[in-house]
Amino acid sequence: MDLAIAVIAAYLIGSISFAIVVSKAMRLPNPRGYGSKNPGATNVLRSGSKTAAILTLIGDGAKGWLAVWLALRFAPEAAPYAALAVFLGHLFPLYHRFHGGKGVATAAGVLFGIDWRIGLGTLVTWLVIAFFLRYSSLAALVAAAFAPFAVALVLGVNTFFVMVCVISALLVWRHQENISRLIAGTESRIGGKKA
């Protein structure tokens, strides 16, 4: 019962789309109606509001952390499943007709919730790739590939490792269009310039 409650609660937390909540609160356009139509911080930034993008990033990351933290506190055996559930909630949100974001910020929050060292190591990986190569999507893909190794290094090969592998695979899947553009050399760099 505790497992089911934790998983359902995590999914419902994940289903809160901060891109949409923040945009409505700040009277900005619906992020699903412009740019990439992806309800995430990067697309919200295209509205011209850095504040809205930052709040979206913080909110989406915080919900990933919160779901894992709550599960670890009240139903530790359910925590790995809650980690996956909150991520799935972001990708396929119940409140928004199952049309969600790509999950980078939420995945980062999940990793920090599991263990701060895993979260920090993955974040540093993202920052290094983003800083030197200037591709947010490529940084996310490399960080997604790194995350399972970080879990294995810190916690060993356990249920968290399996769930993070699934999260990483889903994150890569959600970036299919970005991968195609990276291969074609048409992906936008951080700062708005293309390759």
Short mmCIF file of N, CA and C in Angstrom, two decimals:
data_model
loop_
_atom_site.label_atom_id
_atom_site.label_comp_id
_atom_site.label_asym_id
_atom_site.label_seq_id
_atom_site.Cartn_x
_atom_site.Cartn_y
_atom_site.Cartn_z
N MET A 1 0.82 -1.21 0.00
CA MET A 1 0.00 0.00 0.00
C MET A 1 0.86 1.26 0.00
N ASP A 2 1.90 1.27 0.85
CA ASP A 2 2.80 2.42 0.91
C ASP A 2 3.46 2.67 -0.45
N LEU A 3 3.83 1.57 -1.12
CA LEU A 3 4.45 1.69 -2.44
C LEU A 3 3.50 2.35 -3.43
N ALA A 4 2.26 1.90 -3.45
CA ALA A 4 1.28 2.45 -4.39
C ALA A 4 1.02 3.92 -4.10
N ILE A 5 0.87 4.26 -2.83
CA ILE A 5 0.61 5.66 -2.45
C ILE A 5 1.78 6.54 -2.85
N ALA A 6 3.00 6.08 -2.58
CA ALA A 6 4.19 6.87 -2.90
C ALA A 6 4.32 7.10 -4.40
N VAL A 7 4.07 6.05 -5.18
CA VAL A 7 4.19 6.16 -6.63
C VAL A 7 3.12 7.09 -7.20
N ILE A 8 1.89 6.94 -6.74
CA ILE A 8 0.80 7.79 -7.23
C ILE A 8 1.05 9.25 -6.85
N ALA A 9 1.46 9.47 -5.59
CA ALA A 9 1.74 10.83 -5.13
C ALA A 9 2.87 11.46 -5.94
N ALA A 10 3.92 10.68 -6.21
CA ALA A 10 5.05 11.19 -6.99
C ALA A 10 4.61 11.55 -8.41
N TYR A 11 3.78 10.70 -9.01
CA TYR A 11 3.30 10.98 -10.36
C TYR A 11 2.47 12.27 -10.38
N LEU A 12 1.62 12.45 -9.38
CA LEU A 12 0.78 13.65 -9.33
C LEU A 12 1.62 14.91 -9.10
N ILE A 13 2.66 14.79 -8.28
CA ILE A 13 3.59 15.92 -8.09
C ILE A 13 4.28 16.23 -9.41
N GLY A 14 4.73 15.19 -10.09
CA GLY A 14 5.41 15.38 -11.37
C GLY A 14 4.52 15.99 -12.43
N SER A 15 3.23 15.77 -12.32
CA SER A 15 2.28 16.27 -13.32
C SER A 15 2.06 17.78 -13.25
N ILE A 16 2.56 18.40 -12.18
CA ILE A 16 2.47 19.87 -12.10
C ILE A 16 3.49 20.47 -13.05
N SER A 17 3.02 21.14 -14.08
CA SER A 17 3.92 21.75 -15.07
C SER A 17 4.19 23.19 -14.67
N PHE A 18 5.37 23.44 -14.16
CA PHE A 18 5.69 24.80 -13.71
C PHE A 18 5.82 25.77 -14.88
N ALA A 19 6.11 25.28 -16.07
CA ALA A 19 6.14 26.16 -17.24
C ALA A 19 4.76 26.78 -17.44
N ILE A 20 3.73 25.98 -17.29
CA ILE A 20 2.36 26.45 -17.48
C ILE A 20 1.89 27.26 -16.28
N VAL A 21 2.19 26.78 -15.07
CA VAL A 21 1.78 27.49 -13.85
C VAL A 21 2.41 28.87 -13.79
N VAL A 22 3.72 28.94 -14.01
CA VAL A 22 4.44 30.22 -13.95
C VAL A 22 3.97 31.16 -15.06
N SER A 23 3.80 30.61 -16.26
CA SER A 23 3.36 31.45 -17.38
C SER A 23 1.98 32.05 -17.12
N LYS A 24 1.07 31.25 -16.56
CA LYS A 24 -0.26 31.77 -16.23
C LYS A 24 -0.17 32.83 -15.14
N ALA A 25 0.63 32.56 -14.12
CA ALA A 25 0.75 33.49 -13.01
C ALA A 25 1.36 34.82 -13.45
N MET A 26 2.25 34.77 -14.43
CA MET A 26 2.92 35.99 -14.90
C MET A 26 2.27 36.55 -16.17
N ARG A 27 1.12 35.97 -16.53
CA ARG A 27 0.34 36.42 -17.70
C ARG A 27 1.17 36.40 -18.98
N LEU A 28 1.90 35.31 -19.14
CA LEU A 28 2.68 35.08 -20.35
C LEU A 28 1.94 34.09 -21.24
N PRO A 29 2.31 34.00 -22.51
CA PRO A 29 1.66 33.03 -23.40
C PRO A 29 1.88 31.60 -22.93
N ASN A 30 0.94 30.72 -23.27
CA ASN A 30 1.08 29.31 -22.96
C ASN A 30 2.30 28.75 -23.69
N PRO A 31 3.27 28.18 -22.97
CA PRO A 31 4.50 27.69 -23.62
C PRO A 31 4.26 26.58 -24.64
N ARG A 32 3.08 25.97 -24.61
CA ARG A 32 2.76 24.93 -25.59
C ARG A 32 2.30 25.53 -26.91
N GLY A 33 2.26 26.87 -26.99
CA GLY A 33 1.77 27.52 -28.20
C GLY A 33 2.81 28.29 -28.98
N TYR A 34 4.08 28.24 -28.55
CA TYR A 34 5.13 28.95 -29.29
C TYR A 34 6.45 28.20 -29.19
N GLY A 35 7.41 28.63 -29.99
CA GLY A 35 8.74 28.01 -29.96
C GLY A 35 8.68 26.53 -30.25
N SER A 36 9.29 25.75 -29.37
CA SER A 36 9.32 24.29 -29.53
C SER A 36 8.01 23.65 -29.06
N LYS A 37 7.13 24.46 -28.46
CA LYS A 37 5.87 23.99 -27.87
C LYS A 37 6.10 23.03 -26.70
N ASN A 38 7.32 23.03 -26.20
CA ASN A 38 7.69 22.19 -25.07
C ASN A 38 7.51 22.97 -23.77
N PRO A 39 6.70 22.46 -22.84
CA PRO A 39 6.52 23.17 -21.57
C PRO A 39 7.70 22.95 -20.63
N GLY A 40 8.76 23.68 -20.89
CA GLY A 40 9.96 23.59 -20.08
C GLY A 40 10.64 24.94 -19.98
N ALA A 41 11.66 25.04 -19.16
CA ALA A 41 12.32 26.31 -18.90
C ALA A 41 12.94 26.93 -20.15
N THR A 42 13.54 26.11 -21.00
CA THR A 42 14.19 26.64 -22.20
C THR A 42 13.18 27.32 -23.12
N ASN A 43 12.02 26.70 -23.27
CA ASN A 43 11.01 27.31 -24.13
C ASN A 43 10.38 28.54 -23.47
N VAL A 44 10.17 28.50 -22.16
CA VAL A 44 9.64 29.65 -21.46
C VAL A 44 10.57 30.85 -21.63
N LEU A 45 11.85 30.59 -21.70
CA LEU A 45 12.82 31.67 -21.91
C LEU A 45 12.55 32.41 -23.22
N ARG A 46 11.99 31.70 -24.20
CA ARG A 46 11.67 32.32 -25.48
C ARG A 46 10.56 33.36 -25.37
N SER A 47 9.85 33.35 -24.23
CA SER A 47 8.81 34.36 -24.01
C SER A 47 9.43 35.72 -23.74
N GLY A 48 10.74 35.71 -23.44
CA GLY A 48 11.44 36.96 -23.14
C GLY A 48 11.59 37.22 -21.66
N SER A 49 11.03 36.33 -20.83
CA SER A 49 11.10 36.52 -19.38
C SER A 49 12.10 35.54 -18.76
N LYS A 50 13.24 36.06 -18.39
CA LYS A 50 14.24 35.23 -17.72
C LYS A 50 13.75 34.78 -16.35
N THR A 51 13.01 35.66 -15.69
CA THR A 51 12.48 35.32 -14.37
C THR A 51 11.55 34.12 -14.46
N ALA A 52 10.67 34.11 -15.45
CA ALA A 52 9.74 32.99 -15.63
C ALA A 52 10.50 31.71 -15.92
N ALA A 53 11.54 31.80 -16.74
CA ALA A 53 12.33 30.62 -17.08
C ALA A 53 13.04 30.07 -15.85
N ILE A 54 13.59 30.96 -15.03
CA ILE A 54 14.29 30.53 -13.82
C ILE A 54 13.32 29.88 -12.83
N LEU A 55 12.15 30.50 -12.67
CA LEU A 55 11.14 29.93 -11.76
C LEU A 55 10.66 28.57 -12.25
N THR A 56 10.53 28.42 -13.56
CA THR A 56 10.15 27.13 -14.14
C THR A 56 11.22 26.08 -13.86
N LEU A 57 12.46 26.46 -14.08
CA LEU A 57 13.58 25.55 -13.84
C LEU A 57 13.62 25.10 -12.38
N ILE A 58 13.48 26.06 -11.47
CA ILE A 58 13.51 25.74 -10.04
C ILE A 58 12.33 24.84 -9.66
N GLY A 59 11.14 25.19 -10.16
CA GLY A 59 9.95 24.42 -9.83
C GLY A 59 10.02 23.00 -10.34
N ASP A 60 10.44 22.83 -11.59
CA ASP A 60 10.52 21.48 -12.16
C ASP A 60 11.59 20.65 -11.48
N GLY A 61 12.70 21.30 -11.10
CA GLY A 61 13.73 20.57 -10.37
C GLY A 61 13.30 20.22 -8.96
N ALA A 62 12.64 21.17 -8.31
CA ALA A 62 12.22 20.97 -6.92
C ALA A 62 11.20 19.85 -6.78
N LYS A 63 10.30 19.72 -7.77
CA LYS A 63 9.30 18.65 -7.64
C LYS A 63 9.94 17.27 -7.76
N GLY A 64 11.00 17.15 -8.58
CA GLY A 64 11.72 15.89 -8.67
C GLY A 64 12.38 15.55 -7.35
N TRP A 65 13.01 16.56 -6.75
CA TRP A 65 13.67 16.36 -5.45
C TRP A 65 12.65 16.02 -4.38
N LEU A 66 11.54 16.77 -4.34
CA LEU A 66 10.54 16.61 -3.29
C LEU A 66 9.93 15.20 -3.30
N ALA A 67 9.61 14.71 -4.47
CA ALA A 67 8.98 13.38 -4.56
C ALA A 67 9.90 12.29 -4.01
N VAL A 68 11.19 12.38 -4.34
CA VAL A 68 12.14 11.38 -3.84
C VAL A 68 12.37 11.57 -2.35
N TRP A 69 12.49 12.79 -1.90
CA TRP A 69 12.71 13.08 -0.48
C TRP A 69 11.56 12.56 0.36
N LEU A 70 10.32 12.83 -0.08
CA LEU A 70 9.15 12.35 0.67
C LEU A 70 9.13 10.82 0.74
N ALA A 71 9.43 10.19 -0.40
CA ALA A 71 9.43 8.73 -0.42
C ALA A 71 10.51 8.15 0.50
N LEU A 72 11.70 8.72 0.45
CA LEU A 72 12.78 8.25 1.32
C LEU A 72 12.43 8.43 2.79
N ARG A 73 11.68 9.47 3.09
CA ARG A 73 11.31 9.76 4.48
C ARG A 73 10.19 8.86 4.99
N PHE A 74 9.19 8.61 4.14
CA PHE A 74 8.00 7.92 4.62
C PHE A 74 7.83 6.49 4.08
N ALA A 75 8.46 6.19 2.96
CA ALA A 75 8.35 4.84 2.39
C ALA A 75 9.62 4.54 1.60
N PRO A 76 10.74 4.33 2.30
CA PRO A 76 12.04 4.20 1.64
C PRO A 76 12.09 3.14 0.54
N GLU A 77 11.37 2.03 0.74
CA GLU A 77 11.39 0.98 -0.27
C GLU A 77 10.73 1.42 -1.58
N ALA A 78 9.92 2.46 -1.50
CA ALA A 78 9.22 2.96 -2.69
C ALA A 78 9.99 4.06 -3.40
N ALA A 79 11.05 4.56 -2.80
CA ALA A 79 11.76 5.73 -3.33
C ALA A 79 12.24 5.57 -4.77
N PRO A 80 12.84 4.44 -5.15
CA PRO A 80 13.28 4.31 -6.54
C PRO A 80 12.12 4.41 -7.53
N TYR A 81 10.99 3.84 -7.15
CA TYR A 81 9.82 3.87 -8.03
C TYR A 81 9.19 5.26 -8.07
N ALA A 82 9.25 5.95 -6.94
CA ALA A 82 8.77 7.33 -6.89
C ALA A 82 9.64 8.22 -7.78
N ALA A 83 10.93 7.93 -7.83
CA ALA A 83 11.84 8.69 -8.69
C ALA A 83 11.41 8.60 -10.15
N LEU A 84 11.09 7.39 -10.58
CA LEU A 84 10.63 7.21 -11.96
C LEU A 84 9.24 7.82 -12.14
N ALA A 85 8.37 7.67 -11.15
CA ALA A 85 7.00 8.16 -11.27
C ALA A 85 6.92 9.67 -11.41
N VAL A 86 7.72 10.40 -10.64
CA VAL A 86 7.68 11.87 -10.74
C VAL A 86 8.19 12.32 -12.11
N PHE A 87 9.17 11.60 -12.64
CA PHE A 87 9.70 11.92 -13.97
C PHE A 87 8.64 11.65 -15.03
N LEU A 88 7.95 10.51 -14.92
CA LEU A 88 6.88 10.19 -15.86
C LEU A 88 5.75 11.20 -15.76
N GLY A 89 5.50 11.69 -14.55
CA GLY A 89 4.49 12.72 -14.38
C GLY A 89 4.82 13.97 -15.15
N HIS A 90 6.10 14.33 -15.17
CA HIS A 90 6.52 15.51 -15.94
C HIS A 90 6.37 15.27 -17.44
N LEU A 91 6.76 14.08 -17.89
CA LEU A 91 6.67 13.77 -19.32
C LEU A 91 5.23 13.62 -19.78
N PHE A 92 4.41 13.00 -18.95
CA PHE A 92 3.02 12.72 -19.32
C PHE A 92 2.09 13.19 -18.20
N PRO A 93 1.93 14.51 -18.04
CA PRO A 93 1.18 15.05 -16.91
C PRO A 93 -0.33 14.83 -17.00
N LEU A 94 -0.89 14.32 -15.94
CA LEU A 94 -2.32 14.07 -15.88
C LEU A 94 -3.12 15.35 -16.08
N TYR A 95 -2.62 16.46 -15.53
CA TYR A 95 -3.37 17.72 -15.55
C TYR A 95 -3.33 18.44 -16.90
N HIS A 96 -2.47 17.99 -17.79
CA HIS A 96 -2.28 18.71 -19.06
C HIS A 96 -2.36 17.77 -20.26
N ARG A 97 -3.34 16.86 -20.20
CA ARG A 97 -3.61 15.94 -21.30
C ARG A 97 -2.38 15.12 -21.71
N PHE A 98 -1.55 14.83 -20.73
CA PHE A 98 -0.37 13.96 -20.92
C PHE A 98 0.65 14.54 -21.89
N HIS A 99 0.62 15.87 -22.06
CA HIS A 99 1.59 16.55 -22.94
C HIS A 99 2.55 17.34 -22.06
N GLY A 100 3.71 16.75 -21.79
CA GLY A 100 4.66 17.37 -20.88
C GLY A 100 5.97 17.76 -21.53
N GLY A 101 6.94 18.07 -20.69
CA GLY A 101 8.24 18.52 -21.16
C GLY A 101 9.21 17.38 -21.37
N LYS A 102 10.47 17.74 -21.54
CA LYS A 102 11.50 16.73 -21.82
C LYS A 102 12.10 16.15 -20.54
N GLY A 103 11.97 16.87 -19.44
CA GLY A 103 12.32 16.28 -18.16
C GLY A 103 13.72 16.52 -17.63
N VAL A 104 14.48 17.42 -18.23
CA VAL A 104 15.87 17.60 -17.80
C VAL A 104 15.94 18.12 -16.36
N ALA A 105 15.19 19.18 -16.07
CA ALA A 105 15.23 19.76 -14.72
C ALA A 105 14.67 18.79 -13.68
N THR A 106 13.58 18.11 -14.03
CA THR A 106 12.99 17.16 -13.09
C THR A 106 13.94 16.00 -12.83
N ALA A 107 14.60 15.52 -13.87
CA ALA A 107 15.59 14.44 -13.69
C ALA A 107 16.72 14.90 -12.78
N ALA A 108 17.16 16.14 -12.95
CA ALA A 108 18.21 16.67 -12.08
C ALA A 108 17.75 16.70 -10.63
N GLY A 109 16.50 17.14 -10.41
CA GLY A 109 15.96 17.15 -9.06
C GLY A 109 15.89 15.77 -8.46
N VAL A 110 15.49 14.80 -9.26
CA VAL A 110 15.44 13.40 -8.81
C VAL A 110 16.82 12.94 -8.36
N LEU A 111 17.83 13.25 -9.13
CA LEU A 111 19.20 12.81 -8.80
C LEU A 111 19.68 13.44 -7.50
N PHE A 112 19.37 14.73 -7.30
CA PHE A 112 19.74 15.38 -6.04
C PHE A 112 18.97 14.75 -4.88
N GLY A 113 17.73 14.35 -5.14
CA GLY A 113 16.94 13.69 -4.10
C GLY A 113 17.51 12.34 -3.71
N ILE A 114 18.03 11.62 -4.69
CA ILE A 114 18.62 10.30 -4.42
C ILE A 114 19.89 10.45 -3.58
N ASP A 115 20.78 11.33 -4.03
CA ASP A 115 22.03 11.59 -3.32
C ASP A 115 22.65 12.85 -3.91
N TRP A 116 22.98 13.80 -3.07
CA TRP A 116 23.48 15.09 -3.56
C TRP A 116 24.75 14.93 -4.41
N ARG A 117 25.54 13.91 -4.12
CA ARG A 117 26.77 13.71 -4.89
C ARG A 117 26.46 13.30 -6.32
N ILE A 118 25.42 12.49 -6.48
CA ILE A 118 25.00 12.08 -7.82
C ILE A 118 24.45 13.28 -8.58
N GLY A 119 23.62 14.07 -7.90
CA GLY A 119 23.07 15.26 -8.53
C GLY A 119 24.15 16.25 -8.91
N LEU A 120 25.08 16.50 -8.01
CA LEU A 120 26.14 17.47 -8.28
C LEU A 120 27.04 17.00 -9.42
N GLY A 121 27.42 15.74 -9.42
CA GLY A 121 28.28 15.21 -10.48
C GLY A 121 27.62 15.32 -11.84
N THR A 122 26.32 15.03 -11.90
CA THR A 122 25.60 15.11 -13.17
C THR A 122 25.43 16.55 -13.60
N LEU A 123 25.16 17.44 -12.65
CA LEU A 123 25.03 18.87 -12.96
C LEU A 123 26.34 19.43 -13.50
N VAL A 124 27.44 19.07 -12.88
CA VAL A 124 28.76 19.54 -13.35
C VAL A 124 29.02 19.03 -14.77
N THR A 125 28.64 17.79 -15.04
CA THR A 125 28.78 17.24 -16.39
C THR A 125 28.00 18.08 -17.39
N TRP A 126 26.76 18.41 -17.04
CA TRP A 126 25.93 19.26 -17.92
C TRP A 126 26.60 20.62 -18.14
N LEU A 127 27.07 21.23 -17.06
CA LEU A 127 27.66 22.58 -17.15
C LEU A 127 28.92 22.59 -18.02
N VAL A 128 29.76 21.57 -17.88
CA VAL A 128 31.00 21.51 -18.66
C VAL A 128 30.69 21.42 -20.16
N ILE A 129 29.78 20.52 -20.53
CA ILE A 129 29.42 20.36 -21.95
C ILE A 129 28.75 21.63 -22.47
N ALA A 130 27.84 22.19 -21.67
CA ALA A 130 27.12 23.39 -22.10
C ALA A 130 28.08 24.58 -22.26
N PHE A 131 29.04 24.69 -21.35
CA PHE A 131 29.96 25.83 -21.39
C PHE A 131 30.91 25.75 -22.59
N PHE A 132 31.46 24.57 -22.83
CA PHE A 132 32.46 24.45 -23.89
C PHE A 132 31.86 24.24 -25.28
N LEU A 133 30.76 23.52 -25.38
CA LEU A 133 30.19 23.23 -26.70
C LEU A 133 28.95 24.06 -27.04
N ARG A 134 28.35 24.70 -26.01
CA ARG A 134 27.24 25.64 -26.19
C ARG A 134 25.96 24.99 -26.73
N TYR A 135 25.78 23.72 -26.45
CA TYR A 135 24.53 23.05 -26.83
C TYR A 135 23.86 22.53 -25.57
N SER A 136 22.70 23.09 -25.24
CA SER A 136 21.95 22.64 -24.07
C SER A 136 21.49 21.19 -24.23
N SER A 137 21.01 20.86 -25.43
CA SER A 137 20.51 19.50 -25.67
C SER A 137 21.63 18.47 -25.58
N LEU A 138 22.79 18.77 -26.14
CA LEU A 138 23.91 17.84 -26.08
C LEU A 138 24.37 17.67 -24.63
N ALA A 139 24.37 18.75 -23.88
CA ALA A 139 24.74 18.68 -22.47
C ALA A 139 23.78 17.77 -21.71
N ALA A 140 22.49 17.88 -22.03
CA ALA A 140 21.48 17.02 -21.38
C ALA A 140 21.69 15.56 -21.74
N LEU A 141 22.03 15.29 -22.99
CA LEU A 141 22.24 13.91 -23.43
C LEU A 141 23.47 13.29 -22.78
N VAL A 142 24.54 14.06 -22.69
CA VAL A 142 25.76 13.56 -22.05
C VAL A 142 25.52 13.34 -20.56
N ALA A 143 24.80 14.28 -19.93
CA ALA A 143 24.48 14.14 -18.51
C ALA A 143 23.60 12.91 -18.27
N ALA A 144 22.67 12.67 -19.19
CA ALA A 144 21.80 11.49 -19.07
C ALA A 144 22.61 10.20 -19.16
N ALA A 145 23.61 10.20 -20.02
CA ALA A 145 24.47 9.02 -20.14
C ALA A 145 25.35 8.84 -18.90
N PHE A 146 25.74 9.96 -18.29
CA PHE A 146 26.62 9.91 -17.12
C PHE A 146 25.88 9.46 -15.86
N ALA A 147 24.60 9.86 -15.73
CA ALA A 147 23.85 9.66 -14.48
C ALA A 147 23.85 8.21 -13.97
N PRO A 148 23.57 7.20 -14.81
CA PRO A 148 23.60 5.83 -14.28
C PRO A 148 24.96 5.42 -13.72
N PHE A 149 26.03 5.90 -14.36
CA PHE A 149 27.37 5.58 -13.86
C PHE A 149 27.59 6.23 -12.50
N ALA A 150 27.06 7.45 -12.33
CA ALA A 150 27.20 8.13 -11.04
C ALA A 150 26.45 7.37 -9.95
N VAL A 151 25.26 6.88 -10.28
CA VAL A 151 24.49 6.10 -9.30
C VAL A 151 25.24 4.82 -8.93
N ALA A 152 25.76 4.13 -9.93
CA ALA A 152 26.49 2.89 -9.68
C ALA A 152 27.73 3.14 -8.83
N LEU A 153 28.40 4.27 -9.08
CA LEU A 153 29.61 4.60 -8.34
C LEU A 153 29.31 4.91 -6.88
N VAL A 154 28.24 5.66 -6.64
CA VAL A 154 27.92 6.10 -5.28
C VAL A 154 27.12 5.06 -4.50
N LEU A 155 26.13 4.44 -5.15
CA LEU A 155 25.21 3.54 -4.45
C LEU A 155 25.32 2.07 -4.85
N GLY A 156 26.07 1.81 -5.93
CA GLY A 156 26.14 0.45 -6.43
C GLY A 156 25.02 0.18 -7.43
N VAL A 157 25.01 -1.01 -7.96
CA VAL A 157 23.97 -1.40 -8.92
C VAL A 157 22.78 -1.92 -8.13
N ASN A 158 21.78 -1.06 -7.96
CA ASN A 158 20.61 -1.40 -7.17
C ASN A 158 19.35 -0.93 -7.90
N THR A 159 18.22 -0.85 -7.20
CA THR A 159 16.97 -0.44 -7.84
C THR A 159 17.04 0.99 -8.32
N PHE A 160 17.69 1.86 -7.56
CA PHE A 160 17.87 3.24 -8.02
C PHE A 160 18.61 3.28 -9.35
N PHE A 161 19.62 2.43 -9.48
CA PHE A 161 20.40 2.37 -10.72
C PHE A 161 19.49 2.01 -11.89
N VAL A 162 18.64 1.01 -11.70
CA VAL A 162 17.73 0.58 -12.76
C VAL A 162 16.77 1.70 -13.14
N MET A 163 16.19 2.37 -12.14
CA MET A 163 15.24 3.45 -12.41
C MET A 163 15.91 4.62 -13.12
N VAL A 164 17.13 4.95 -12.72
CA VAL A 164 17.85 6.04 -13.37
C VAL A 164 18.21 5.67 -14.81
N CYS A 165 18.51 4.40 -15.06
CA CYS A 165 18.74 3.96 -16.44
C CYS A 165 17.50 4.19 -17.29
N VAL A 166 16.33 3.87 -16.73
CA VAL A 166 15.07 4.08 -17.44
C VAL A 166 14.84 5.57 -17.68
N ILE A 167 15.06 6.39 -16.65
CA ILE A 167 14.91 7.85 -16.78
C ILE A 167 15.83 8.38 -17.87
N SER A 168 17.07 7.94 -17.87
CA SER A 168 18.04 8.40 -18.87
C SER A 168 17.61 8.01 -20.28
N ALA A 169 17.13 6.78 -20.43
CA ALA A 169 16.67 6.32 -21.75
C ALA A 169 15.47 7.14 -22.23
N LEU A 170 14.55 7.44 -21.33
CA LEU A 170 13.39 8.25 -21.69
C LEU A 170 13.80 9.67 -22.05
N LEU A 171 14.77 10.21 -21.31
CA LEU A 171 15.25 11.56 -21.59
C LEU A 171 15.88 11.63 -22.98
N VAL A 172 16.66 10.62 -23.33
CA VAL A 172 17.26 10.57 -24.67
C VAL A 172 16.15 10.46 -25.72
N TRP A 173 15.16 9.63 -25.46
CA TRP A 173 14.04 9.46 -26.39
C TRP A 173 13.31 10.78 -26.61
N ARG A 174 13.13 11.57 -25.56
CA ARG A 174 12.43 12.85 -25.68
C ARG A 174 13.26 13.88 -26.45
N HIS A 175 14.53 13.60 -26.64
CA HIS A 175 15.41 14.52 -27.37
C HIS A 175 15.68 14.06 -28.81
N GLN A 176 14.81 13.22 -29.35
CA GLN A 176 15.04 12.70 -30.71
C GLN A 176 15.21 13.81 -31.74
N GLU A 177 14.35 14.81 -31.69
CA GLU A 177 14.44 15.90 -32.66
C GLU A 177 15.74 16.68 -32.49
N ASN A 178 16.16 16.88 -31.23
CA ASN A 178 17.42 17.57 -30.98
C ASN A 178 18.60 16.78 -31.53
N ILE A 179 18.54 15.46 -31.36
CA ILE A 179 19.61 14.60 -31.87
C ILE A 179 19.70 14.72 -33.39
N SER A 180 18.56 14.73 -34.05
CA SER A 180 18.54 14.87 -35.52
C SER A 180 19.15 16.20 -35.94
N ARG A 181 18.81 17.26 -35.20
CA ARG A 181 19.36 18.58 -35.54
C ARG A 181 20.85 18.67 -35.23
N LEU A 182 21.28 18.01 -34.16
CA LEU A 182 22.71 17.99 -33.85
C LEU A 182 23.49 17.30 -34.96
N ILE A 183 22.96 16.20 -35.46
CA ILE A 183 23.61 15.46 -36.55
C ILE A 183 23.64 16.29 -37.83
N ALA A 184 22.54 17.02 -38.06
CA ALA A 184 22.44 17.83 -39.28
C ALA A 184 23.18 19.16 -39.15
N GLY A 185 23.58 19.50 -37.93
CA GLY A 185 24.28 20.76 -37.73
C GLY A 185 23.37 21.97 -37.67
N THR A 186 22.09 21.74 -37.38
CA THR A 186 21.12 22.84 -37.36
C THR A 186 20.60 23.14 -35.95
N GLU A 187 21.12 22.46 -34.96
CA GLU A 187 20.67 22.70 -33.58
C GLU A 187 21.16 24.06 -33.10
N SER A 188 20.28 24.78 -32.43
CA SER A 188 20.66 26.10 -31.91
C SER A 188 21.60 25.95 -30.72
N ARG A 189 22.59 26.82 -30.71
CA ARG A 189 23.52 26.84 -29.57
C ARG A 189 22.93 27.73 -28.47
N ILE A 190 23.48 27.61 -27.28
CA ILE A 190 23.09 28.48 -26.19
C ILE A 190 23.50 29.90 -26.59
N GLY A 191 22.56 30.81 -26.53
CA GLY A 191 22.80 32.16 -27.02
C GLY A 191 22.08 32.42 -28.31
N GLY A 192 21.47 31.36 -28.89
CA GLY A 192 20.61 31.53 -30.06
C GLY A 192 21.24 31.27 -31.40
N LYS A 193 22.55 31.05 -31.46
CA LYS A 193 23.22 30.82 -32.74
C LYS A 193 23.21 29.35 -33.10
N LYS A 194 23.11 29.07 -34.40
CA LYS A 194 23.17 27.69 -34.87
C LYS A 194 24.60 27.31 -35.21
N ALA A 195 24.83 26.02 -35.36
CA ALA A 195 26.19 25.54 -35.65
C ALA A 195 26.67 26.06 -36.99
#
